[in-house]
Amino acid sequence: PGRVRVAVRLRPRSAEDLLSDADFADCVELQPELKRLKLRKNNWSSESYKFDEVFTGTASQKRVYEVVAKPVVESVLSGYNGTVMAYGQTGTGKTFTLGRLGKDDASERGIMVRALEDIVANVSLASDTVEISYLQLYMESIQDLLAPEKTNITINEDPKTGEVSLPGAVTVKVQDFDHFVELLQIGEGNRHAANTKLNTESSRSHAILMVYIRRSVPEKVEDDINSQDRKTKSKLPLVRKSKLLIVDLAGSERLDKSGSEGLLLEEAKFINLSLTSLGKCINALAENSPHIPTRDSKLTRLLRDSFGGSARTSLIITIGPSSRHHAETTSTIMFGQRAMKIVNVVKLKEEFDYESLCRKLETQVDHLTAEIDRQQKLRESEKYDLEKRLRDCHDSFNETRKNLVTRSELLEQKNTRLELVIEEALAELNCQKDQNSLLEDKIADLEMSLKQNKQNQLENSTYQKVLADTTQMYEKKIAELMKQLEVERAKSESAEEQLDAMKKLSDEHKKLIQHHEMENSKYQMALADTTQMYEMKITELTKQLEDEHTRFEGAQEQLDLANMLLADYQNSTQGQDETSELRLKLEEMYRLHESTVNELQSLKAEFKDQIQEKEAISEKLYAVQEKLSAEEKRRKAIEHELVNLKKGAPEGDKHFEDKKSYMKENIRGTSVLGTSASLNKSGTLRVTQSAQRATIAKICEEVGLQKIIQLLTSEDSDVQIHAVKVIANLAAEDVNQESIVEEGGLDALLTMLRSSQNATILRVASGAIANLAMNEMNQGLIMSRGGAKLLAKTASGTDDPQTLRMVAGALANLCGNEKLHTMLKEDGGIKAMLGMVRSGNSDVVAQVARGLANFAKCESRAMVQGHRKGRSLLMEDHALEWLIDNCNTTSASTRRHIELALSHLAQNEDNAREFISSGALQELQRISNESSREDIRNLAKKMLKSNPVFQGEMRLGQQ
Ligand code: ADP
Ligand code: MG
């Protein structure tokens, strides 16, 4: 059994192709290494088909023959029927592939020529026969191409064997290869060729070459069962009859396109009949249908015993590269694809050559009769011989019996004598037995002692071994201990070294401190000195100043006096000398006064400078003091570390743990929504996460949940961040949720959403709330404390996709509680979800879709149970538009949620009108057919069927 082998061959671009569509790409792309052909559907997509072989435009005729036809020819040579057939549009190379004679260029020889070459080379024309018929099928009439006057040849079918024959057709016995080529040429000359626009060489008729082969089988050797002589074997002469069909089909194009103006409608109808009928048979065979409509046309009747079924078949489909013939090329490829599904069960047709068999059997009978005659004679003489020998034997037997009787008498006498001797020997034997038993006792004793010796020896050796083993073991242990000792020593040395270094360091520090202290005291002394000195100077200067002042006052008095005197003098108009004298004195006084004032100013400046200097020094002093205290602190820290080191040295480092590390962990890994979020994460992350959780749980135990919750309200935002991260982690575990809520954690988280401006806090707090919102009890609490409003506010205030995802997750969880729906809608929860989609982040969108699906599902459940009525709350917030717009998202889970949401919304009859007007009904129909999930498809179907409004609408649509 085998399949119909189908190869596809692409004709290279012809001159016409090049002229007419030079600008267009080929409509096919071959992948010969994959045996695939890509057929372009449009500019952006193509379909790929697999064939048994794919030949590019450069494939040689030889290779095409070897791959397509040679296996069929070989099987025909071994007695099976076979067919090679070419199918394709006119001008794509069917005749080129099959019928080329290759007279000018031997490499162009087609399949017909090459097949006959192979056949002629493989049969012996002396004992075997090769006959051909060459026919044309045109307008449902068979014409003999070798005798063109014979038209309308009838087809005969043997009702028993199903064999097809054409008694009216000429069959010519092929003498040699050249004879065959001659016959082909004659046939070609007679072939009716209808010219078409597409190709002037191509034909509208089917050309059929039939090659009948009759071969005598190399005689089979079989054992003759009745023969006594195994060397004689009978031989059965056999002939094998087989048939090779090579069919060059008419062009497969639709006639209206090929522009066959001059043709009769009749011709078109008949050509179509044979090819369409072939197509139908192939479809039926491919589908393994019990009825194959072979009777519908001449072509299929002719091919009945040679295509599919019981013959080996190869089909070569020919195509052209041009996009102009895209439709024809497509249908050709589909034809080939269907033919690939046909399975054959090939039958060997062998017949007995009865005449020669009869002749052979007669000679055998003669031979056997003579033989039997000869054997009978031989047997008679043998019988006489045997009787004679029997008599002789009888005589000799009697004589021997006499001899035996005399000998037995003699033997009896000897026997009695021997019995006497035995008795004597027995007595002696008993005596020796006694002695023997004595000796045996002795031996037993000796053996006992020997055994004991041996045991002792054995024990000794085991002791020695044990001793050696234990010694070895102890030595090993000692070596190990020594090693350990060395390691410990090395460790303690290094610890000592570290200790020394630390000591040195601390000494240095001490020295430094002493030095600083000394310097400090020096500075202080100097400061005191200078202060004293300056104070003294200042007092001196003040004194001087005071003196000067009194002096100045005196001078002033004198001046006043002088002035008075001068007035007196002027009044009295006497004593001018005195006046001039006084003026001189006055001037001198004035100069003195001026110099004093100058001195005073310089002293003041000096005083100011000194005060500044004093300030600088005291600043320096302060800096030094500060440095000193820092050094002191550092020293203390080092000492502390030293103490720790001393303590820790014997235990090693393994107990040291960075207890703060979890604080720096990123909270983003926290599972907010259980499934969807954590599914995407790699295993390692999950491991670190659980490790993180474990540490957090430990901390919680140590610190106490209440304290951590108190930290949520801390003033320090860093502390708040750490605390909220811990709470978010704890909230991911169901067991912690109740206590978190009891201890006021939920309130604290909501307060955070209300008042915090910190992005991290908002994100993590939303995550924590999302975790808490998984629990139905918490959902009510969250809602009653304004959680939905706060979440909506948080969503509107941020663009951070992580925060949005958490918020969306929290809201999606709340959507799963039907009792809260009205409140959720009134608090703006649904609007907030639909608004969050603006971020475009796929995780956020997925959460929103999940929320809507949750909402719709609960709503439809409530409808069924009868505690809800009226149009869906979701629809009021315009969720339907969003669902329709996002129906074709690429994320599978989002898509599934949207499909679910739509299906559940469809349940509500009050939604139906809007469903129809918004186009959601079409979407629902599509879901019922195309959704990737069977359950959703079924749900959608159920909704479509159960809703009378939809039914009516769909009936209208069909009309
Ligand atoms: P069909 O029999 O399918 O109508 P033909 O065999 O007559 O097509 O081929 C049409 C033309 O294309 C002929 O000129 C032929 O030589 C040429 N042709 C077909 N196939 C090939 C090929 N593989 N290589 C080169 N020329 C080819
Ligand atoms: Mg042709």
Short mmCIF file of N, CA, C and O and ligand atoms in Angstrom, two decimals, residues 95 202-203 248, ligand 2:
data_model
loop_
_atom_site.label_atom_id
_atom_site.label_comp_id
_atom_site.label_asym_id
_atom_site.label_seq_id
_atom_site.Cartn_x
_atom_site.Cartn_y
_atom_site.Cartn_z
N THR A 95 3.12 19.11 -21.23
CA THR A 95 3.66 18.40 -22.38
C THR A 95 5.19 18.43 -22.35
O THR A 95 5.85 17.46 -22.70
N SER A 202 -0.10 24.47 -26.91
CA SER A 202 -0.79 23.60 -25.96
C SER A 202 -2.12 23.09 -26.50
O SER A 202 -2.68 23.61 -27.44
N SER A 203 -2.61 22.09 -25.84
CA SER A 203 -3.75 21.38 -26.42
C SER A 203 -4.91 21.29 -25.43
O SER A 203 -4.73 21.39 -24.23
N ASP A 248 -1.24 13.04 -20.32
CA ASP A 248 -1.02 14.48 -20.44
C ASP A 248 -2.40 15.12 -20.52
O ASP A 248 -3.05 15.10 -21.55
MG MG B 2 0.32 20.54 -23.57
#
